[in-house]
Tab-separated table of C-alpha atoms in Angstrom:
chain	number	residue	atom	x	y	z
A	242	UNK	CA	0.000	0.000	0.000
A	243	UNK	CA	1.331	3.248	-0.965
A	244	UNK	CA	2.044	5.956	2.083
A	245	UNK	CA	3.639	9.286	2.236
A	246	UNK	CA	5.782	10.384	5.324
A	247	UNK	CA	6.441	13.738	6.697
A	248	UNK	CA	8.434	12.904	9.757
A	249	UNK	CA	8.531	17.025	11.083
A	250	UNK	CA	5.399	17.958	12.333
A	251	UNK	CA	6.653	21.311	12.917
A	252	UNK	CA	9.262	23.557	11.944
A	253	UNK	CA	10.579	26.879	12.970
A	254	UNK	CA	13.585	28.776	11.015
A	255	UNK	CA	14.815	32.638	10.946
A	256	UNK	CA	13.600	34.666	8.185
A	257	UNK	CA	16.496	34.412	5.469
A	258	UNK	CA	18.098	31.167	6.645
A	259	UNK	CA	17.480	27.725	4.406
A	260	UNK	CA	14.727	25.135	4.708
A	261	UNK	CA	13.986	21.622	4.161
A	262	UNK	CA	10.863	20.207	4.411
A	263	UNK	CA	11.223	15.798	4.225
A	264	UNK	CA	8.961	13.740	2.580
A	265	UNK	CA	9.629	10.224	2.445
A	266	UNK	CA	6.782	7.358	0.511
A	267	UNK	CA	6.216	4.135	0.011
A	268	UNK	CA	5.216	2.771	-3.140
A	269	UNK	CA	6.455	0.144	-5.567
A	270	UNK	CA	6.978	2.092	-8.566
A	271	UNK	CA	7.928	5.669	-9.042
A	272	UNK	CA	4.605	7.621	-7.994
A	273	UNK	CA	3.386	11.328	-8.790
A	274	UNK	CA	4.975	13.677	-6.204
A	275	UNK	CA	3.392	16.752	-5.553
A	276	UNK	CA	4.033	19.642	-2.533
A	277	UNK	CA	1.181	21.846	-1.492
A	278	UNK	CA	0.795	24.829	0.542
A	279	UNK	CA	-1.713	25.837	2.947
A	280	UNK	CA	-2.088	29.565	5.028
A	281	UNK	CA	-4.199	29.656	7.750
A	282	UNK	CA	-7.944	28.956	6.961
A	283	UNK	CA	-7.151	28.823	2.738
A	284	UNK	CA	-7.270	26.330	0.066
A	285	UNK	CA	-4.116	24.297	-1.059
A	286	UNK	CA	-1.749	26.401	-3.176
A	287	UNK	CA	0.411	24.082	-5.302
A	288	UNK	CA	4.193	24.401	-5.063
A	289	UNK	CA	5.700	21.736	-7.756
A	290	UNK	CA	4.853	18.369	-8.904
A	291	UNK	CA	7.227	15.932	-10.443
A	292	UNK	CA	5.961	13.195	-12.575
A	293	UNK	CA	8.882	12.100	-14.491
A	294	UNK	CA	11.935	13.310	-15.656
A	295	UNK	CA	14.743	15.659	-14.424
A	296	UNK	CA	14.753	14.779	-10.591
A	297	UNK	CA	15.283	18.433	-9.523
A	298	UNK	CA	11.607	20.233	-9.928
A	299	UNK	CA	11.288	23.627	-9.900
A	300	UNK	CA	8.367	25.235	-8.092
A	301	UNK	CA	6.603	28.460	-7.631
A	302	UNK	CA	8.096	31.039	-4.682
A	303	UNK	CA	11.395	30.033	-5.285
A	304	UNK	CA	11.110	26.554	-3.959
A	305	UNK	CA	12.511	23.254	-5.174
A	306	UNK	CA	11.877	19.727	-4.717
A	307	UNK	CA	14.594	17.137	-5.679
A	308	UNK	CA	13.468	13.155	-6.113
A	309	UNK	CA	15.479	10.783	-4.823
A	310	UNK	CA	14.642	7.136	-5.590
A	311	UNK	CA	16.928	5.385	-3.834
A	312	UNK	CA	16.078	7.233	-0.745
A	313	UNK	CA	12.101	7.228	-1.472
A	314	UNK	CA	12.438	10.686	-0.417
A	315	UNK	CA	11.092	14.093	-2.352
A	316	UNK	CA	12.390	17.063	0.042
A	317	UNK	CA	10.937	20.348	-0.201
A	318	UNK	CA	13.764	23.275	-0.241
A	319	UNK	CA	14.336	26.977	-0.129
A	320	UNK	CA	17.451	28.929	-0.234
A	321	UNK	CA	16.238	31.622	1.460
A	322	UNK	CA	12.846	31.884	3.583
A	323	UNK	CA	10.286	34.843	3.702
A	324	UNK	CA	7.832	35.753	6.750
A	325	UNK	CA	5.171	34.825	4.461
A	326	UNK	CA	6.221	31.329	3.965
A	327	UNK	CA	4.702	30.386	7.313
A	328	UNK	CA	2.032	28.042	6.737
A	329	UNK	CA	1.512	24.121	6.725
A	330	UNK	CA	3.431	22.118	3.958
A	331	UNK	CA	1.414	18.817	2.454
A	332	UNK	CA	3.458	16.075	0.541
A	333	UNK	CA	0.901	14.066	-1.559
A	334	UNK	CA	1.913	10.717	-3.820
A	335	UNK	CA	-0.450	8.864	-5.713
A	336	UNK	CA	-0.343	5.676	-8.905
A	337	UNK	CA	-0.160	7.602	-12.032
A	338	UNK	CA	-2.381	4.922	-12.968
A	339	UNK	CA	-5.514	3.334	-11.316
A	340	UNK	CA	-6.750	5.777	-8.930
A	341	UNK	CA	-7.581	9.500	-8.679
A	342	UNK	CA	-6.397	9.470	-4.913
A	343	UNK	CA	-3.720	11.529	-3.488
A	344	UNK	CA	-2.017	10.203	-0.660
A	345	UNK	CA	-1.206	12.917	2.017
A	346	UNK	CA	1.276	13.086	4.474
A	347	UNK	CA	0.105	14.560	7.958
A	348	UNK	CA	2.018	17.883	6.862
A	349	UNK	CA	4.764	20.187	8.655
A	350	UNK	CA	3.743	23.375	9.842
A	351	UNK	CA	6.513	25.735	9.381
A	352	UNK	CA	7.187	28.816	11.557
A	353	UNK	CA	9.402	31.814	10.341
A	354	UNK	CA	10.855	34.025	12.934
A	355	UNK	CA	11.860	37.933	12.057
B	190	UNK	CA	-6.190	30.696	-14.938
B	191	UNK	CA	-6.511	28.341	-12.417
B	192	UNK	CA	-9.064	29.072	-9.857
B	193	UNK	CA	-11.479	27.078	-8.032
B	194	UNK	CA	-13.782	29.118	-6.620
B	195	UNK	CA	-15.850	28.604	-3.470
B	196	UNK	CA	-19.071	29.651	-1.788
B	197	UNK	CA	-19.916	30.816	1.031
B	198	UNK	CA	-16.383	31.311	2.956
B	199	UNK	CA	-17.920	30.522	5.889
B	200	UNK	CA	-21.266	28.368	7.028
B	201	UNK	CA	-23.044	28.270	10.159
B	202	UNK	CA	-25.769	25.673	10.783
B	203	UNK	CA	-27.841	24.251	13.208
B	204	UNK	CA	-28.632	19.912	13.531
B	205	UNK	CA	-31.816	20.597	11.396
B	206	UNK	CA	-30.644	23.062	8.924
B	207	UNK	CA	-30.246	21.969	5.236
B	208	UNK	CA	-27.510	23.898	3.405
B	209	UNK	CA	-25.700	23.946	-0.002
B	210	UNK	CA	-21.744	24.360	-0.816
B	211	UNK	CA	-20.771	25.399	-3.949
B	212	UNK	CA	-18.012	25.040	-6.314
B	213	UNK	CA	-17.273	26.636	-9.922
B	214	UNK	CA	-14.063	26.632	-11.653
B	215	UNK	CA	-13.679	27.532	-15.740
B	216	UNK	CA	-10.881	25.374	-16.519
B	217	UNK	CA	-12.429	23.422	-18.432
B	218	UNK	CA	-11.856	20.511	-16.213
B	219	UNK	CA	-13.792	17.679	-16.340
B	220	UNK	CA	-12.738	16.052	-12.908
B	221	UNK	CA	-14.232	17.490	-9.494
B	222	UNK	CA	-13.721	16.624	-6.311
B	223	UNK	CA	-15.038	17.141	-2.462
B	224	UNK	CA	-12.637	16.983	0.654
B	225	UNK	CA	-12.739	17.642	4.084
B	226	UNK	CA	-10.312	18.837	5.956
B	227	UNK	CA	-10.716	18.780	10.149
B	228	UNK	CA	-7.946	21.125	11.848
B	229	UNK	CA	-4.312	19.939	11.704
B	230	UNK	CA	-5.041	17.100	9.554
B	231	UNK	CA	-4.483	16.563	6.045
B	232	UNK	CA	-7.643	17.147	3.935
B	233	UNK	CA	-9.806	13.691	2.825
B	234	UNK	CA	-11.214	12.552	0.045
B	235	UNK	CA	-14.921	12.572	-0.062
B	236	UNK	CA	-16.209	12.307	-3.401
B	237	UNK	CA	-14.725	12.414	-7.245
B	238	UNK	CA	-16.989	13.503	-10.278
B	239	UNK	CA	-15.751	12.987	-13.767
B	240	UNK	CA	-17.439	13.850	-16.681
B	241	UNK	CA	-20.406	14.837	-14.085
B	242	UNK	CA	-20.543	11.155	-13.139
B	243	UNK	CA	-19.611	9.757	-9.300
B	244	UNK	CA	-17.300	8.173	-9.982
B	245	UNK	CA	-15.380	7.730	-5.546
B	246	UNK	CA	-18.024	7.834	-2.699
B	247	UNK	CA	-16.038	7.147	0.164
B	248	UNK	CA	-18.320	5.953	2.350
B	249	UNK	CA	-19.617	9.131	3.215
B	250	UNK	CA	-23.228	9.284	5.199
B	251	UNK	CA	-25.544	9.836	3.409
B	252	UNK	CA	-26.374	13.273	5.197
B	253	UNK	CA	-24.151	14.743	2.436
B	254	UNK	CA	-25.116	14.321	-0.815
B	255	UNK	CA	-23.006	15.209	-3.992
B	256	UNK	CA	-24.285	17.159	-7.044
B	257	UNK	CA	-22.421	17.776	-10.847
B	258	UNK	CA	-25.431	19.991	-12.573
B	259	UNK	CA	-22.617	20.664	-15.113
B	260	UNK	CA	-18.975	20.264	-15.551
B	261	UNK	CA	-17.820	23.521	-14.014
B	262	UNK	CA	-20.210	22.726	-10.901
B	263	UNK	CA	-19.722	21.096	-7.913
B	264	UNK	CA	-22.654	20.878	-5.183
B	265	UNK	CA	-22.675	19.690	-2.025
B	266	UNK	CA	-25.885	19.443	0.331
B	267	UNK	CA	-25.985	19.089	3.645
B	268	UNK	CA	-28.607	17.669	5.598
B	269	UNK	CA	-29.061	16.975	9.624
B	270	UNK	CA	-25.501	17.404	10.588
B	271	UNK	CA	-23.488	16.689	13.179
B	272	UNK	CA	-21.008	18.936	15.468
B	273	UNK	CA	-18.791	16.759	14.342
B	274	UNK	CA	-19.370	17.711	10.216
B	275	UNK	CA	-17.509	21.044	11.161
B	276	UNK	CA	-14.742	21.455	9.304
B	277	UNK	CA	-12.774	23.026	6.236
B	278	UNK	CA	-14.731	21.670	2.970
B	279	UNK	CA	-11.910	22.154	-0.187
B	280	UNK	CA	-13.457	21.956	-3.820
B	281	UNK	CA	-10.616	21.066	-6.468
B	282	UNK	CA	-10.534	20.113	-9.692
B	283	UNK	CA	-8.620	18.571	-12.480
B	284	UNK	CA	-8.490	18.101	-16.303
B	285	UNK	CA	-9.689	14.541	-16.810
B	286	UNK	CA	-10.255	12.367	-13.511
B	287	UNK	CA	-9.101	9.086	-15.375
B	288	UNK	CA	-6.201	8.754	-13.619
B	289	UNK	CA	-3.797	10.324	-10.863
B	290	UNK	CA	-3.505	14.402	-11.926
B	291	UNK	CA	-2.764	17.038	-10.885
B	292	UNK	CA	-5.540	18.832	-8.583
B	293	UNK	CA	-6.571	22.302	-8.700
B	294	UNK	CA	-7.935	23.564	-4.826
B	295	UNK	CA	-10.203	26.237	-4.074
B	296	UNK	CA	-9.954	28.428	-0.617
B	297	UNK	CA	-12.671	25.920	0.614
B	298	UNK	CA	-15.412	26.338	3.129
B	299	UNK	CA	-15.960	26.637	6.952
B	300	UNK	CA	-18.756	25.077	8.208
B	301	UNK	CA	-19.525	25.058	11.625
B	302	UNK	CA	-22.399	22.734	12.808
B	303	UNK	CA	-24.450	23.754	15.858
């Protein structure tokens, strides 16, 4: 059965410094990645997605994702965080075939001190 | 463009109260789906249209019932809730619901249940 892992349930990091957000899954094959945003009381914003090809995904806000197979991992990074990046972070996997279901991990909340 | 759009933002309602959610997004999208979303929790699948057909009920009671009028429409009714129904109800869509895609969220829906 497929699963998604996000072993920080919360995060807290100085406005400017780095970030990494984990996501680990289990699944047989390579599965759909995607990282999603959520502010307080709002809809899911999507960051990046990665479906096949170049392992280093590009997002929107000037994050990144890179996948790793051989770690099962899909890690969420910025170079440099913003006050307004506070919010919770959802991994979600899925089958690219089979199913419409994503597969969400229990998402980090992430908290950006001035 | 791609918006999902929600109303109303927020919902209060009492035990006996009937109530509709709506959703509308112009994508063109022919997939359409209903999650909840309690707080700190990841948001979970309810129910999947495609091509205005139900195509996922998961095992929802039957106090909410599911409506596609059209394909840029998403209903929901509500009927003799619970406290327990409160929660954050997210609308999203995507192009084909055959298979695993990407999904499109709107800023979703607070309901509080009296």
């Amino acid at each position: 059965a497929q699963s998604v892992t996000q072993p920080d349930i919360h995060i807290t990091v100085s406005e400017g410094a780095s970030l990494e957000l984990r996501c680990n899954y289990s699944y047989g094959a390579t599965p759909y990645l995607f990282w999603y945003v959520q502010s307080p009381g709002q809809g899911l914003q999507l960051l990046l997605k990665y479906f096949s090809g170049d392992t280093l995904v590009q997002g929107i806000k000037g994050f990144e994702a890179e996948f790793k197979r051989s770690q099962s991992s899909f890690n969420l990074r910025k170079p440099s965080v913003h006050w307004s990046d506070a919010a919770e972070y959802f991994c979600a996997v899925g089958a690219p075939t089979g199913t419409y279901k994503y597969i969400f991990g229990t998402g980090t909340r992430l908290k950006v001190l001035a | 463009d791609t918006e999902v759009t929600q109303t109303p933002k927020h919902l209060v309602m009492g035990m006996t109260n009937k109530k509709s959610l709506k959703c509308e997004q112009h994508m063109g999208h022919r997939a359409m789906y209903w999650y909840k979303q309690k707080a700190k929790k990841p948001p979970e699948l309810m129910f999947v249209y495609s091509y205005e057909k139900l195509s996922i009920n998961e095992s929802v009671p039957s106090r909410f019932s599911p409506e596609c009028p059209n394909s840029s429409l998403l209903n929901l009714h509500l009927h003799a809730l619970q406290p327990e129904d409160s929660a954050l109800y997210l609308c999203a869509s995507s192009q084909r619901g055959t298979g695993l895609e990407t999904q499109y969220f709107g800023p979703g829906t607070r309901l509080l249940v009296l």
